[in-house]
Amino acid sequence: MTPTLQTRPDVFDTVIVGAGVMGATTALFLARGGQKVALVDRQDMFRAASGVNAGTLTLHMTRAQLIPHAIRGREMWLDSASWLGEDVGALATPGLSMAFTEAEEELLRQRARVRQDMGAPIKVVSPEEAVRIEPGVNPTLRAAAYCALDGHIPTYRVGGAYARALRQAGVTIIENSPVETITPATGGGYDVRVSNRTQPVHGRRIVLSTGAWLEKMLGWLGYTIPIRCLINQLVVTETLPPVMGSVLSIANGLLSLKQFANGSVLIGGGWQGEGNINQGGTRVIPENLRGNVRLAQYVVPRLDEAQVLRVWLGLESETPDAMPLIGALTPDDDAFVVGCVHSGFTSGPYMGRLLAERILGGNPDLSAFDPTRFSTPAATGPQS
Amino acid sequence: MSSPDFSPVTVIGGGIAGATSAIALARHGFPVTLIDEQPAAGGQIFRAPSPYARQTVPPNHEFSGGDALRQKLAASPVDVRFSTRVWGLSPTLTLDLIGPDGIDQLPPSTVVVANGATERFLPFQGWTTPRITGLAGASILMRNGGTLPGQTVVVAGSGPLLFSVAHQVLELGGKVAAIVDAGHRSDWLRLGAMLSLDPARLTQATSWMLRLQQAGIPIHHRANISAAQETETGLLLTVSEMDHPERRHVYAAEAAACGYGLKPSTLITRTAGVQHRHDHVGGYLEPVTDVAGRTSRSDLYVTGDAAGIRGMAVARLRGLITAHAIAQDRRVISARTYETLTRAPLRRLRRLEAVSRRMLPLMNAGSVIPAHLQDETIVCRCERVKAATLRSAIEAGAEDLNQLKAWTRCGMGPCQGRMCEDSARGLLTAACGNTPEEAGSFTDRMPFFPLPLTAVTGTFAYSDIPLPKAAPL
Ligand SMILES: Cc1cc2nc3c(=O)[nH]c(=O)nc-3n(C[C@H](O)[C@H](O)[C@H](O)COP(=O)(O)OP(=O)(O)OC[C@H]3O[C@@H](n4cnc5c(N)ncnc54)[C@H](O)[C@@H]3O)c2cc1C
């Protein structure tokens, strides 16, 4: 490279902002498709939702309409060696969702039905059958929904695997670099301005994949989409002798429970903490900690022997219709978004691959996720 | 002067600094609550001995000093909560507690953090073998339990605790197979020259050294235990010289006690979000404080060793000065009264601090060890993470401690990284050239230590669980 070129801004085919599972997968498949790709994150990669999630690969909790995508995503995780370059330890197990009250039983049957219609192999079983499948559960249950396709993945192993795969694919990773503005560049493409660099990163196109932080960034491109930020709580116990072998949940979706190979039990289900997405910082709400853990202990009574090791909170994003945003933001096909996917860790690899396919000229069906469904963009121009 | 503010003060930690501070605060008229995880006040140095230890351990200054402190505290109006631990706190300093009666919360108050020091540990091949303890742990076992860690002990690591522990082994009739010190002999000589400023320490050090010399114990300076192996009768310990790694010495012993100096316990101050800095001489993170323990938060003070390792005499002075500073900040006493009350303690503090700061490089003499850990050595015992795993994650781009933790689980276990943070940081900075500041610190999460699940849940019926609305279909 000549010295004059070095002082000019870096130019990429695609600049991806946000290095969680969505952005990183898109980056990986774009680079493998021959593009020169930059992946920018304001912190280290895989430290937001994609680094702190529960790693449940469940169809019981996934939104019914996303079942086909979740099934494909789950398959990708179980076969990560083939496309990510290493086995990240995903485990296939059955999944049981339980009902303890009449109202829950009704909900259970309804949720099972709509999921069956979307292709999930779920059947409702008797309490005796449920206890036979999973001897550790509270036998006072009224009914359970059984799904053969469930499982979990040790989330912590994923970030490092992606880092190695992305480097190998030639993606330029720019970490600890908060994106502050994105402006259309004269002559096409976008200038992505990063707080700790004097020169912007220039992309012929951009992909926004900043998870819970999408609302603000979409605003820069003229879109007003109110995105709700969920502050999900997770609780992990010290290692225990085996107390369960499947992924357990309850009918209303407010519990996810599983035991990892090392013996620790992870308790989740979307109980909320407190926090402020702009200022950062989250805090556990004691009543919600107690509620979540009580539910877990109720479902698996032997958890009374456990020690609570850690509680943490992670941010998840949700659109007004709780459906994803995936697709083009501009008629020129030079700005895209991928995010707000419910149970997005499960389907993340598949969703990212779909968007990469779309950008590389393919035509996957993304109509249900069209990001322009909420608002027409306000006129944008170079911002001040 | 506007009216004084007598709202409550909570002191976390009932060691010398915390107890002294609590008593002085109560004298100023504040309602004071003192929380400590031990069943009685005294902290590390003045820890209350077991009845057995009172019979077996010769009377000493620690016992008598501790008893005096406990008596003073009992005679004060301080509300004491012993056998109680802080397991979490909110941004407004609501404290989550667990005590003999289960889980409890203390509403926001001004907090004085006096939770003292934590021993720094650096690993070696085979260190997770039973019968290898910390120096601090061994000291508690002997001084407060009256029990030897083994009949023959290798004492290793760095800092003054080395000689104190070796001396305690002899006192209880045990044998010290060797003393292995990471520091230079000349550093000790330089320190010795300064001890004239602190006659109490000088007398103690001289008597220890005489006794150790008479016992003919081999002392290796600039050396460390590089490997431990379990045998039928105990341990085989390999000692390597740091400047000549090929020079090795092997000792057989029943037990080994190993520790690399002290560092402030920063769990609470970090979670409370006060400003911290790396003390490069001490090799540790400490909260940024003024001489009276004020921090970047007006409702949080830090006193004693939690504000930086200075030892027992300084801890008492700091505790006192912090209490007076709070009284002044709350308009209970005037600036002039504060000056009068603190003139003598501050003068004494400055003199003692000069000696204490000299100790820091001796305690931190092992700082180069993590860079040279063998690949097979376990760094994080809780999650059994080896040095090789850390090195390959660093190579993949994990260049700060939290990314390293996220990718390898190092520091994720029950001890929250208290055992492995220093070695992981040392390994990381050596491997990728980042400074300790860039490497950062593990983010602390609640609970600070494992809680029995049933303490969280209590007794309940299904209908007591406040189920939120169902997740979207
Ligand atoms: C606690 C919790 C538990 C969950 N459990 C499960 C589960 O069991 N199963 C499941 O399938 N899903 C689960 N999810 C959902 C799943 O984790 C998410 O759907 C998924 O990880 C989202 O990926 P993402 O790439 O869209 O977002 P993220 O992973 O959040 O990535 C967004 C990235 O954008 C970066 N960023 C933000 N602002 C900027 C900026 N200005 N400049 C540059 N970069 C920026 C962030 O640093 C971050 O790295 C859970 C989520 C949470 C929070």
Tab-separated table of C-alpha atoms in Angstrom, chain B residues 17 113-118 201 262-266 269 276-279 282-291 293 302-316 318 349 353 356-357 359-360 363:
chain	number	residue	atom	x	y	z
B	17	ALA	CA	-10.021	-0.406	61.063
B	113	VAL	CA	-15.946	-0.252	53.638
B	114	ALA	CA	-13.428	-1.843	55.975
B	115	ASN	CA	-13.346	-5.341	54.553
B	116	GLY	CA	-9.590	-5.580	54.639
B	117	ALA	CA	-7.250	-7.557	52.454
B	118	THR	CA	-7.247	-10.723	50.397
B	201	ARG	CA	7.684	-4.072	64.037
B	262	LEU	CA	-1.928	-9.058	50.273
B	263	LYS	CA	-4.203	-6.957	48.110
B	264	PRO	CA	-7.201	-4.832	49.076
B	265	SER	CA	-10.565	-6.622	48.925
B	266	THR	CA	-12.275	-4.615	46.223
B	269	THR	CA	-15.990	-0.942	46.191
B	276	HIS	CA	-10.083	2.581	41.328
B	277	ARG	CA	-6.494	2.638	40.180
B	278	HIS	CA	-3.663	0.167	39.816
B	279	ASP	CA	-0.915	0.554	42.365
B	282	GLY	CA	1.810	-3.174	45.179
B	283	GLY	CA	0.712	-4.821	41.943
B	284	TYR	CA	-2.952	-4.513	42.817
B	285	LEU	CA	-6.112	-2.545	42.240
B	286	GLU	CA	-7.162	-0.139	44.969
B	287	PRO	CA	-9.975	2.376	45.376
B	288	VAL	CA	-8.885	5.987	44.902
B	289	THR	CA	-9.153	7.603	48.341
B	290	ASP	CA	-7.874	10.616	50.194
B	291	VAL	CA	-6.066	10.202	53.499
B	293	GLY	CA	-10.868	7.354	53.037
B	302	VAL	CA	-12.947	3.093	52.540
B	303	THR	CA	-10.684	2.538	55.479
B	304	GLY	CA	-7.977	0.146	56.651
B	305	ASP	CA	-6.259	-2.257	54.270
B	306	ALA	CA	-9.266	-2.118	51.901
B	307	ALA	CA	-7.869	1.268	50.850
B	308	GLY	CA	-4.364	-0.119	50.172
B	309	ILE	CA	-2.191	-2.493	52.179
B	310	ARG	CA	-0.522	-0.667	55.080
B	311	GLY	CA	-0.840	-3.072	58.001
B	312	MET	CA	-2.347	-3.120	61.424
B	313	ALA	CA	-1.034	0.069	63.037
B	314	VAL	CA	-2.022	2.166	60.048
B	315	ALA	CA	-5.429	0.451	59.931
B	316	ARG	CA	-6.301	1.654	63.409
B	318	ARG	CA	-7.124	5.180	59.310
B	349	LEU	CA	0.169	7.679	60.075
B	353	GLU	CA	3.076	4.626	55.994
B	356	SER	CA	4.410	0.116	55.001
B	357	ARG	CA	4.988	1.272	51.447
B	359	MET	CA	6.695	-3.672	52.243
B	360	LEU	CA	4.734	-3.482	49.002
B	363	MET	CA	4.829	-8.597	48.835
